Short mmCIF file of C-alpha atoms and ligand atoms in Angstrom, two decimals:
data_model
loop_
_atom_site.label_atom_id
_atom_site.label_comp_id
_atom_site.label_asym_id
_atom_site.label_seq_id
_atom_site.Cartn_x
_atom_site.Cartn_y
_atom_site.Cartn_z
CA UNK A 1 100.15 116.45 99.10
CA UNK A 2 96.60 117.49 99.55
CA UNK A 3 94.97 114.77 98.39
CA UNK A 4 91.24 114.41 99.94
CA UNK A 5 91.48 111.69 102.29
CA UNK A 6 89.00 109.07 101.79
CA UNK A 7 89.01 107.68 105.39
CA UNK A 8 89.27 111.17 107.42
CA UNK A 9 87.55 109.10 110.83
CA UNK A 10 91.15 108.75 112.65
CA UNK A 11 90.77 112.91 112.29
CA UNK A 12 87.07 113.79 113.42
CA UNK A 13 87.73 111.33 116.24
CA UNK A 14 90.76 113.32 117.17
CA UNK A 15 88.73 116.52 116.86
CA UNK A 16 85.97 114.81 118.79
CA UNK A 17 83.45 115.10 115.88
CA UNK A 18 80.82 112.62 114.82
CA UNK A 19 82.32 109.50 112.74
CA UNK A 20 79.88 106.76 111.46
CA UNK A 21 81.56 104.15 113.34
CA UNK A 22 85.05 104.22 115.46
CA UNK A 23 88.05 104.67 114.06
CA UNK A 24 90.49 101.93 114.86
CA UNK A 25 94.30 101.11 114.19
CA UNK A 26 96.58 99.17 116.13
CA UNK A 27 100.71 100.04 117.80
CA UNK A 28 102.63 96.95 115.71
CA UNK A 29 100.28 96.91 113.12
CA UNK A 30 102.92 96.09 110.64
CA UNK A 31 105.28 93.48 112.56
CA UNK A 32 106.40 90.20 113.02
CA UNK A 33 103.07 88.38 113.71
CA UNK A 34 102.81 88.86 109.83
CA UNK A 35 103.76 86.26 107.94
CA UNK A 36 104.40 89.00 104.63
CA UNK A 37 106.37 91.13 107.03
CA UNK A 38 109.14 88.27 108.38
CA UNK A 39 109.07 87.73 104.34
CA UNK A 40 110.28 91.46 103.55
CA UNK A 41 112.50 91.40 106.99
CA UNK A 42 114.41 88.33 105.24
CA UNK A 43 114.70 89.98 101.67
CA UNK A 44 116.00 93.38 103.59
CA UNK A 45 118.17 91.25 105.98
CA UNK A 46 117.24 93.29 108.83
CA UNK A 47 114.64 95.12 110.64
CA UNK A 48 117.28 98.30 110.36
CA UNK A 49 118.33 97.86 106.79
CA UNK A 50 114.04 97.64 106.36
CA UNK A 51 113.49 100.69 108.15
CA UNK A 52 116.11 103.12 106.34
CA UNK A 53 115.11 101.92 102.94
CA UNK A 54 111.94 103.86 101.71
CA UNK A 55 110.56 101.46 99.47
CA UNK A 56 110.48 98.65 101.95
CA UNK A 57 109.48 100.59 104.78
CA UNK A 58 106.87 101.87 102.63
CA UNK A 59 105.76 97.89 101.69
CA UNK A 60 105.82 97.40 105.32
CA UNK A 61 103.63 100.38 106.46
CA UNK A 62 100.42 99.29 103.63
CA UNK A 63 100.63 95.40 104.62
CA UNK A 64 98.70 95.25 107.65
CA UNK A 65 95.94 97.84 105.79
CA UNK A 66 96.07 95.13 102.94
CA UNK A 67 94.62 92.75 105.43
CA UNK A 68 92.33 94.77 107.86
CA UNK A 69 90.42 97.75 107.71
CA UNK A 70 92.54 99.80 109.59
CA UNK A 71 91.65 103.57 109.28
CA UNK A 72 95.40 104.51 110.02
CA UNK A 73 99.11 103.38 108.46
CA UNK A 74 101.79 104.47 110.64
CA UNK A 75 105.01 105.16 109.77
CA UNK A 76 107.40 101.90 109.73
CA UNK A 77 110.45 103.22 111.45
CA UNK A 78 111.60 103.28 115.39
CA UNK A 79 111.79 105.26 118.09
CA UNK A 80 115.58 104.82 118.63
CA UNK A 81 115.81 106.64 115.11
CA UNK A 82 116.89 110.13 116.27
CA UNK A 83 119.48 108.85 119.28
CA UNK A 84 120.75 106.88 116.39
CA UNK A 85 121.02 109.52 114.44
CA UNK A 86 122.85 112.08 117.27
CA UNK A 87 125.74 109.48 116.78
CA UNK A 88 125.08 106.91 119.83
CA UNK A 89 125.13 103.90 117.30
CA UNK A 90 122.13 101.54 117.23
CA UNK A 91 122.39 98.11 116.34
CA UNK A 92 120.32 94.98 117.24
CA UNK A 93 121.58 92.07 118.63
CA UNK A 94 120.02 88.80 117.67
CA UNK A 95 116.72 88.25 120.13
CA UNK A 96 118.00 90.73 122.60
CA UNK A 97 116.44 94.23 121.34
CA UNK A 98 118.12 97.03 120.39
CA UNK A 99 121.60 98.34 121.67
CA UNK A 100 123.74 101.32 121.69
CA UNK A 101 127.40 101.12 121.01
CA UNK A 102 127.74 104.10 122.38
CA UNK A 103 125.78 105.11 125.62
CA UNK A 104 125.61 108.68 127.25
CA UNK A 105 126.64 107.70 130.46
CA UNK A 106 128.15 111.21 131.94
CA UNK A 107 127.80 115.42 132.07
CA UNK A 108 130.47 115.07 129.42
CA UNK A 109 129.17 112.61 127.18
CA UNK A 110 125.49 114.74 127.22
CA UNK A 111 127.58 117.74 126.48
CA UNK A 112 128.46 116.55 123.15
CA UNK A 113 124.86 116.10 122.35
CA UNK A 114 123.66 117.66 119.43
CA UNK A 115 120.12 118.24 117.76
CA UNK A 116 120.22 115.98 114.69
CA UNK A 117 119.68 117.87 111.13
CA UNK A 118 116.37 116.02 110.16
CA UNK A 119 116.58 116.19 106.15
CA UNK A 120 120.26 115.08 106.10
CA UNK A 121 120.94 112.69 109.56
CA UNK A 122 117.09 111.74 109.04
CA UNK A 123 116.17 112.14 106.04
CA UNK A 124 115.66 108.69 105.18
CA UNK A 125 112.82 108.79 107.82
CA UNK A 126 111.14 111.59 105.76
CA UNK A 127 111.73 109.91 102.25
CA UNK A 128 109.58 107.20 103.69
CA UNK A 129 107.07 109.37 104.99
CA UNK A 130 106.98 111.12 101.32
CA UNK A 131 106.89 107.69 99.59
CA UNK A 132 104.29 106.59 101.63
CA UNK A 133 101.93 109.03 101.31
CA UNK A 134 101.97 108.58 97.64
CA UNK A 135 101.48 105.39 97.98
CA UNK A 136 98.52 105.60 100.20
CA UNK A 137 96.84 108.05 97.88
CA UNK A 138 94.58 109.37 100.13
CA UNK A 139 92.80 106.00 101.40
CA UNK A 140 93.86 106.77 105.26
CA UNK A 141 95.73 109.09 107.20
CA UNK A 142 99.25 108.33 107.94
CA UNK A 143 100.42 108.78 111.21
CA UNK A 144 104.30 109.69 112.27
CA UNK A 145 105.81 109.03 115.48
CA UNK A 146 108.63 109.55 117.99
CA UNK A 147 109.49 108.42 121.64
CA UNK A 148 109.01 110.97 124.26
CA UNK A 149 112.34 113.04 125.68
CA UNK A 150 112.30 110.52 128.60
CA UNK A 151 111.68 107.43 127.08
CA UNK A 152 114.67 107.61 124.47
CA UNK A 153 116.46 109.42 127.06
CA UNK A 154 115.81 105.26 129.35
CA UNK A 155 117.56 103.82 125.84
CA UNK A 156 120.50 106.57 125.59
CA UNK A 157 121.54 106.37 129.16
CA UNK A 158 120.84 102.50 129.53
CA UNK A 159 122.57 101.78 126.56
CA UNK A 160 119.22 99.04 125.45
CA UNK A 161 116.42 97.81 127.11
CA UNK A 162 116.33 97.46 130.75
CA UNK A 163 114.85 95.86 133.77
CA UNK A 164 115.37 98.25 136.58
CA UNK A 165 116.30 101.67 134.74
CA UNK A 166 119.01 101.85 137.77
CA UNK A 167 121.71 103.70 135.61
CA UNK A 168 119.15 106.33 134.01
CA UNK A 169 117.45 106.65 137.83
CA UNK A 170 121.20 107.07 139.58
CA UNK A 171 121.77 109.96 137.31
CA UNK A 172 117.78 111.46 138.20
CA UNK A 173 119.69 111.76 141.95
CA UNK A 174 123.12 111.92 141.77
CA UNK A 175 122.75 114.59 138.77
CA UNK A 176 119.71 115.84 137.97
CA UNK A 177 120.71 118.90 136.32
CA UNK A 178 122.36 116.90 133.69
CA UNK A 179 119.97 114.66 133.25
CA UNK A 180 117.59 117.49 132.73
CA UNK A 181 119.89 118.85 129.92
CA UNK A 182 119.91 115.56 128.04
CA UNK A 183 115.43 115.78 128.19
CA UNK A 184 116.27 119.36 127.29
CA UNK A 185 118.03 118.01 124.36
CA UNK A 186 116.07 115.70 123.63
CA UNK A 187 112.70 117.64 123.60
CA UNK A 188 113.97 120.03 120.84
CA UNK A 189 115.23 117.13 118.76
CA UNK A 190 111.32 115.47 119.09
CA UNK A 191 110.10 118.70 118.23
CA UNK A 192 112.31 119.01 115.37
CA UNK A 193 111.25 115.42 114.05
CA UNK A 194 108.16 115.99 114.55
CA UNK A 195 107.67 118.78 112.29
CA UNK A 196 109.73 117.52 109.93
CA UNK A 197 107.15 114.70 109.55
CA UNK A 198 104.21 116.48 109.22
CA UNK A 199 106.32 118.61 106.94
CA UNK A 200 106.73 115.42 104.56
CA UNK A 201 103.68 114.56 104.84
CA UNK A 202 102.78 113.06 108.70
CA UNK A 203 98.48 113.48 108.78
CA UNK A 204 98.75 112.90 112.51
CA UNK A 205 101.56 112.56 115.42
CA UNK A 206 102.18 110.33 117.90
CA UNK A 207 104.85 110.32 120.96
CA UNK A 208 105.35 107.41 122.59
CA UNK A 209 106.30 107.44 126.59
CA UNK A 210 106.52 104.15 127.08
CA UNK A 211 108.29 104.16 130.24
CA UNK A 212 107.04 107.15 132.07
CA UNK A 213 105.07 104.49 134.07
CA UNK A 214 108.39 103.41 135.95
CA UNK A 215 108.88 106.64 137.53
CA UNK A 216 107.39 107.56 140.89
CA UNK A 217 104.46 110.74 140.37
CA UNK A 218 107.26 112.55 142.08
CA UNK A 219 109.63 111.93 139.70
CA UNK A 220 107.10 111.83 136.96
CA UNK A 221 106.16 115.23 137.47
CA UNK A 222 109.38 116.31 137.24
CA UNK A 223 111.06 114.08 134.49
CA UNK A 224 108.46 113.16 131.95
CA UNK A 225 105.79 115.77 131.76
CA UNK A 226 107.23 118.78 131.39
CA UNK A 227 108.97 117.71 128.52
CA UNK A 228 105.88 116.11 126.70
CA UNK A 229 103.64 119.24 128.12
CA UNK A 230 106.75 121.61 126.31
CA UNK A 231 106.02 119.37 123.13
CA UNK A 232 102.07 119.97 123.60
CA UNK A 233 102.85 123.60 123.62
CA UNK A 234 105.80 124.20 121.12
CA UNK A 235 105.14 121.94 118.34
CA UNK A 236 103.57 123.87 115.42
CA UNK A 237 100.78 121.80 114.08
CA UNK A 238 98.31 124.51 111.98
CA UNK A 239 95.18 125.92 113.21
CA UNK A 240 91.27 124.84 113.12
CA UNK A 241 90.53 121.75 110.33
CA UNK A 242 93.71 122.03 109.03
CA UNK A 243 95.43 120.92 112.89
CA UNK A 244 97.78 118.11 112.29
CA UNK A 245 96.42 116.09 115.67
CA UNK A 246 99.03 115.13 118.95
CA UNK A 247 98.13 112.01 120.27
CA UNK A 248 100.42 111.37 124.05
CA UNK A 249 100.71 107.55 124.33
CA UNK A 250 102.10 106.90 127.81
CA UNK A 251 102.04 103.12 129.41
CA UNK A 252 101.25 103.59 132.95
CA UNK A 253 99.87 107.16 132.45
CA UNK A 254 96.74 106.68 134.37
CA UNK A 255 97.70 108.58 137.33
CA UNK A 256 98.89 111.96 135.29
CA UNK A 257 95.14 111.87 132.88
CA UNK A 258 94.03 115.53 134.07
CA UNK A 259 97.55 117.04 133.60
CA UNK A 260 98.18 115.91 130.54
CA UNK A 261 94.80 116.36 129.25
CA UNK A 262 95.85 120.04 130.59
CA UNK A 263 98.84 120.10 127.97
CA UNK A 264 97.96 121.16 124.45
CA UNK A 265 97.72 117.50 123.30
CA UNK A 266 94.60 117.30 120.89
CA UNK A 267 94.74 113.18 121.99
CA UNK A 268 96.00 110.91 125.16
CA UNK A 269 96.81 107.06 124.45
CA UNK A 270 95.87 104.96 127.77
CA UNK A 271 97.25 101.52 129.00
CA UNK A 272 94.53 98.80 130.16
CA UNK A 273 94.78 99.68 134.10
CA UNK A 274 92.41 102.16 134.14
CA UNK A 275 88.77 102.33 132.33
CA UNK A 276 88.03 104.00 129.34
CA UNK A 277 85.36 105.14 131.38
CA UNK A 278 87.03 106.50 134.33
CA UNK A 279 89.58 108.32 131.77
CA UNK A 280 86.50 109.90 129.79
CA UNK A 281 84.83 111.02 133.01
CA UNK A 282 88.59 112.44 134.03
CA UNK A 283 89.35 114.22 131.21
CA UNK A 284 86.02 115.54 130.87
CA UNK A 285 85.95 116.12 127.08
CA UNK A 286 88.82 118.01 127.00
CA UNK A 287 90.85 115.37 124.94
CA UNK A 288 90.24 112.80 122.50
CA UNK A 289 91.19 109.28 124.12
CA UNK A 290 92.49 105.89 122.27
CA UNK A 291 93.20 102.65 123.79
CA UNK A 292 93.15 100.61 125.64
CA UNK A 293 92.48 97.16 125.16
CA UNK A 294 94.93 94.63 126.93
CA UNK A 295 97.26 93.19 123.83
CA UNK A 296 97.01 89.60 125.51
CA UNK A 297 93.45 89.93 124.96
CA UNK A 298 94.57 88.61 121.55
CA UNK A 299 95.53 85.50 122.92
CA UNK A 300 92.19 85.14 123.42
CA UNK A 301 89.87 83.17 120.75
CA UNK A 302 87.86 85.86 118.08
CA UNK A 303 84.49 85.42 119.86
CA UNK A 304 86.54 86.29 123.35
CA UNK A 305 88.13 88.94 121.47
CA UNK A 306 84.77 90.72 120.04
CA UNK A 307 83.62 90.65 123.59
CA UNK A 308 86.21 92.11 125.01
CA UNK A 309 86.15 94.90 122.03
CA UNK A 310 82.59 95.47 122.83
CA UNK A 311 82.95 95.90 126.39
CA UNK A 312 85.93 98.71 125.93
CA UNK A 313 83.60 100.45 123.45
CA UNK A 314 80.70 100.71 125.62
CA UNK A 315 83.13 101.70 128.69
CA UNK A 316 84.44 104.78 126.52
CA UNK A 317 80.88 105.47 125.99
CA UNK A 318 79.56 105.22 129.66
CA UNK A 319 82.26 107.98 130.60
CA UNK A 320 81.62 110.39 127.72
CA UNK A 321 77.61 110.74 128.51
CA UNK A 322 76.56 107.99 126.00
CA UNK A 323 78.64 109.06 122.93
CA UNK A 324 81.65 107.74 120.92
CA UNK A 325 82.45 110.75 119.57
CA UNK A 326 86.31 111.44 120.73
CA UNK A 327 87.19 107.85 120.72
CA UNK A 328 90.04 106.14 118.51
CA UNK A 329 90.23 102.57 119.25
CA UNK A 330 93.76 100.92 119.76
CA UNK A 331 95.41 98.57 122.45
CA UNK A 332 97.32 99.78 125.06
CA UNK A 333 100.21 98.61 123.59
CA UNK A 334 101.85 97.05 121.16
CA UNK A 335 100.87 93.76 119.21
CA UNK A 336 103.48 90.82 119.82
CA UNK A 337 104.94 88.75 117.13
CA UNK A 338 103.10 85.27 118.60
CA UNK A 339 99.68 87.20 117.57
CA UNK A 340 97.28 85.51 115.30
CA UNK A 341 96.12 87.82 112.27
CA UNK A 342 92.65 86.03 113.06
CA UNK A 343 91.92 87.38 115.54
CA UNK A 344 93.48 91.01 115.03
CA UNK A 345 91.17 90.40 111.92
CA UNK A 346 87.99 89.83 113.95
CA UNK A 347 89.25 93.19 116.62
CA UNK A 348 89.10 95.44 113.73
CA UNK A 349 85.69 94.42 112.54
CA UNK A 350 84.00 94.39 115.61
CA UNK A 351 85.03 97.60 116.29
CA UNK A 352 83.14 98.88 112.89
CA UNK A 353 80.07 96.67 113.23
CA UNK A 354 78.97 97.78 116.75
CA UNK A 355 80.18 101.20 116.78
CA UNK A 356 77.60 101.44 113.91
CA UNK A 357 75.02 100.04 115.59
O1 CP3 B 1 103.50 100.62 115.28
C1 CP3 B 1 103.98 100.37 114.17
O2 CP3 B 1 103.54 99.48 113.43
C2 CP3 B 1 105.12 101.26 113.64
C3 CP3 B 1 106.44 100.81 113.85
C4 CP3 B 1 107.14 100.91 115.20
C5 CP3 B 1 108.24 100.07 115.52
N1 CP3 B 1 108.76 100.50 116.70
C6 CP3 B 1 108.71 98.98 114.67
C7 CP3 B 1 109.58 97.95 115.27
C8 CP3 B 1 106.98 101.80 116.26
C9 CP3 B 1 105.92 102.87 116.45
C10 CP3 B 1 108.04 101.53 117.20
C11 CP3 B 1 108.25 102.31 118.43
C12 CP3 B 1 109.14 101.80 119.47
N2 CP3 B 1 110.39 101.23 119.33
C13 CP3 B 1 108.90 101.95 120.86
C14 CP3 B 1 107.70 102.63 121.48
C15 CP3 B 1 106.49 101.80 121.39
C16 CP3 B 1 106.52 100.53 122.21
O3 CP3 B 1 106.31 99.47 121.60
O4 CP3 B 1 106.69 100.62 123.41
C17 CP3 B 1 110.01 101.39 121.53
C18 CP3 B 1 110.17 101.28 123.05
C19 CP3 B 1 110.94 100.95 120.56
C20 CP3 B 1 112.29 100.35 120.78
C21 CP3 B 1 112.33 99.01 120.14
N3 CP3 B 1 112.51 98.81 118.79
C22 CP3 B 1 112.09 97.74 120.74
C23 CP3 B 1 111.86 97.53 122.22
C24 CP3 B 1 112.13 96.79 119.71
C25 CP3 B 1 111.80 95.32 119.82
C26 CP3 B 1 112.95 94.41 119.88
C27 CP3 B 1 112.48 92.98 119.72
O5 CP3 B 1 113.27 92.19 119.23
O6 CP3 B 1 111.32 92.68 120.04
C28 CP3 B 1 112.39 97.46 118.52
C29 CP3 B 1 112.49 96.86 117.16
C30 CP3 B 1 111.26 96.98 116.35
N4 CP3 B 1 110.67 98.18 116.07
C31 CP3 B 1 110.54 95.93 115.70
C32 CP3 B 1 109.50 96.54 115.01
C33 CP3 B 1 108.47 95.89 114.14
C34 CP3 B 1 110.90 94.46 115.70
C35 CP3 B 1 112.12 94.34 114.85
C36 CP3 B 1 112.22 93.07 114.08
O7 CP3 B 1 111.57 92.93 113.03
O8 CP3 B 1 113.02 92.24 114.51
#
């Protein structure tokens, strides 16, 4: 397990130490936009029989490093994992996302709720992380993941994806005290996966809120970050150099940056709509930051893209008195599968050549 890493950037950055260039990886990096990835999704038959087999989730993770020089894997798996596993039934229906057969829609059905046993209901999850770690051998970190309490909590109650959140937001008034059990719930279960991650072998963690953004501060403040401030505080990650890092990805977190800097969190993901600068000069050192380019950027050509790359560098920069120390570079969300590999290729190495510089 304790391997010397050979790429330890995506770590100083986190502990806001001098790198020799930015360390850079990418949400998506292993996805449909790769040809070699729609190749192993059609030998596994689907994206869920991919994710709980090791093996292939492990051939998943290393093919975007294969390509690019990432200084991260992440886990292959999804967010909708642990739900899954408290018995709610995921499945994905063809082009429409993923789906629960059976929602929590009531007091009762959150009752039932149970913390899942991570190296029995998950332990597929942590056989990848264990297989993949071998694999990597030291060349970069790997990085494990979950959604936040109330992002899976927007899945559980919506039963998928959804457009308005109006079930998951009638429960927030009609009964918040259930709905605050069911974050409750949920928050030991992230904790719980969590550690069980970095237990198998996770180098760094990453909780995803991707739809805090859709709550009003109000409502914010009172369903999204106490829960990933409880996280901050309760998950037991080491001490000093040997700190497995917390990074708090939240789309549409730009209005929260000082309290969750406040949290514990060793690292805070940002979204595009606010400056790297303005989030340096907020958080006044106190956190590592990574972002935030716009994905659609992408769609850009590569010369459009290296600009673009350039000009969120320098922007971290101008907010953190001149240095890049404390800066991982990533988008602000996730790549999409209509992506070119071209120009994700020419992201990646502009971020190396003139963070060097
Ligand atoms: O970043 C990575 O490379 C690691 C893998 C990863 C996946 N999902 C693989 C995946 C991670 C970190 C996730 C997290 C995830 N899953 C989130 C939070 C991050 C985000 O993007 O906002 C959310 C909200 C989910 C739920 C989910 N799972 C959605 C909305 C979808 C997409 C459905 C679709 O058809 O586009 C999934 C499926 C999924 N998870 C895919 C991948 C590569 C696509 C599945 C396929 O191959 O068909």
């Amino acid at each position: 397990m304790s391997v010397a890493l050979k790429n330890d950037r995506l770590l100083r950055a986190l502990r806001r130490e001098p790198v020799d260039c930015t360390p850079v990886w990418l949400m998506r990096q292993a996805g449909r936009y790769l040809p070699e990835y729609r190749a192993t999704r059609a030998k596994a038959g689907s994206f869920l029989a991919m994710a709980k087999n090791p093996d292939l989730a492990c051939e998943v993770t290393l093919q975007p490093l294969a390509r690019f020089n990432l200084d991260a894997a992440i886990l292959f798996s999804d967010i909708l994992t642990v739900p899954d596993a408290m018995g709610l039934g995921l499945y994905f229906a063809d082009g429409e996302g993923p789906k629960f057969e059976r929602p929590v829609r009531s007091a009762a059905d959150i009752a039932k709720l149970a913390v899942p046993d991570m190296e029995t209901e998950l332990r597929y999850v942590m056989d990848a992380v264990r297989v993949i770690r071998r694999e990597l051998d030291g060349k970069v970190p790997l990085i494990g993941f979950s959604g936040s309490p109330w992002t899976l909590a927007c899945y559980m109650v919506e039963g998928g994806g959804s457009d308005n959140y109006s079930k998951i937001k009638a429960l927030a008034l009609n009964e918040p005290a259930a709905l605050h059990k069911l974050l409750s719930i949920n928050t030991d279960a992230v904790i719980a996966y969590l550690a069980a991650q970095r237990a198998a072998g996770a180098q760094a963690l990453q909780v995803f809120d991707t739809w805090g953004g859709v709550l009003s501060p109000a409502m914010y403040r009172e369903f999204s970050l106490p829960y990933l401030t409880r996280i901050a505080r309760e998950l037991q990650r080491g001490e000093g150099s040997e700190r497995t890092p917390l990074i708090l990805f939240g789309k549409g977190n730009a209005p929260y940056l000082e309290e969750l800097a406040a949290s514990g969190t060793e690292g805070l993901g940002v979204d595009w709509t606010v400056t790297l600068e303005e989030a340096a000069r907020r958080t006044a050192g106190k956190v590592a930051l990574q972002g935030n380019l716009d994905p659609a950027m992408l769609y850009g050509s590569p010369d459009a893209v290296r600009a673009q790359v350039r000009i969120a560098l320098d922007s971290y920069a101008a907010g953190n008195g001149g240095s890049r120390e404390g800066h991982v570079f990533n988008l602000g969300h996730g790549l999409s599968p209509d992506m070119q590999p071209e120009h994700v290729a020419a992201l990646v190495d502009e971020v190396h050549a003139y963070s060097r510089r």
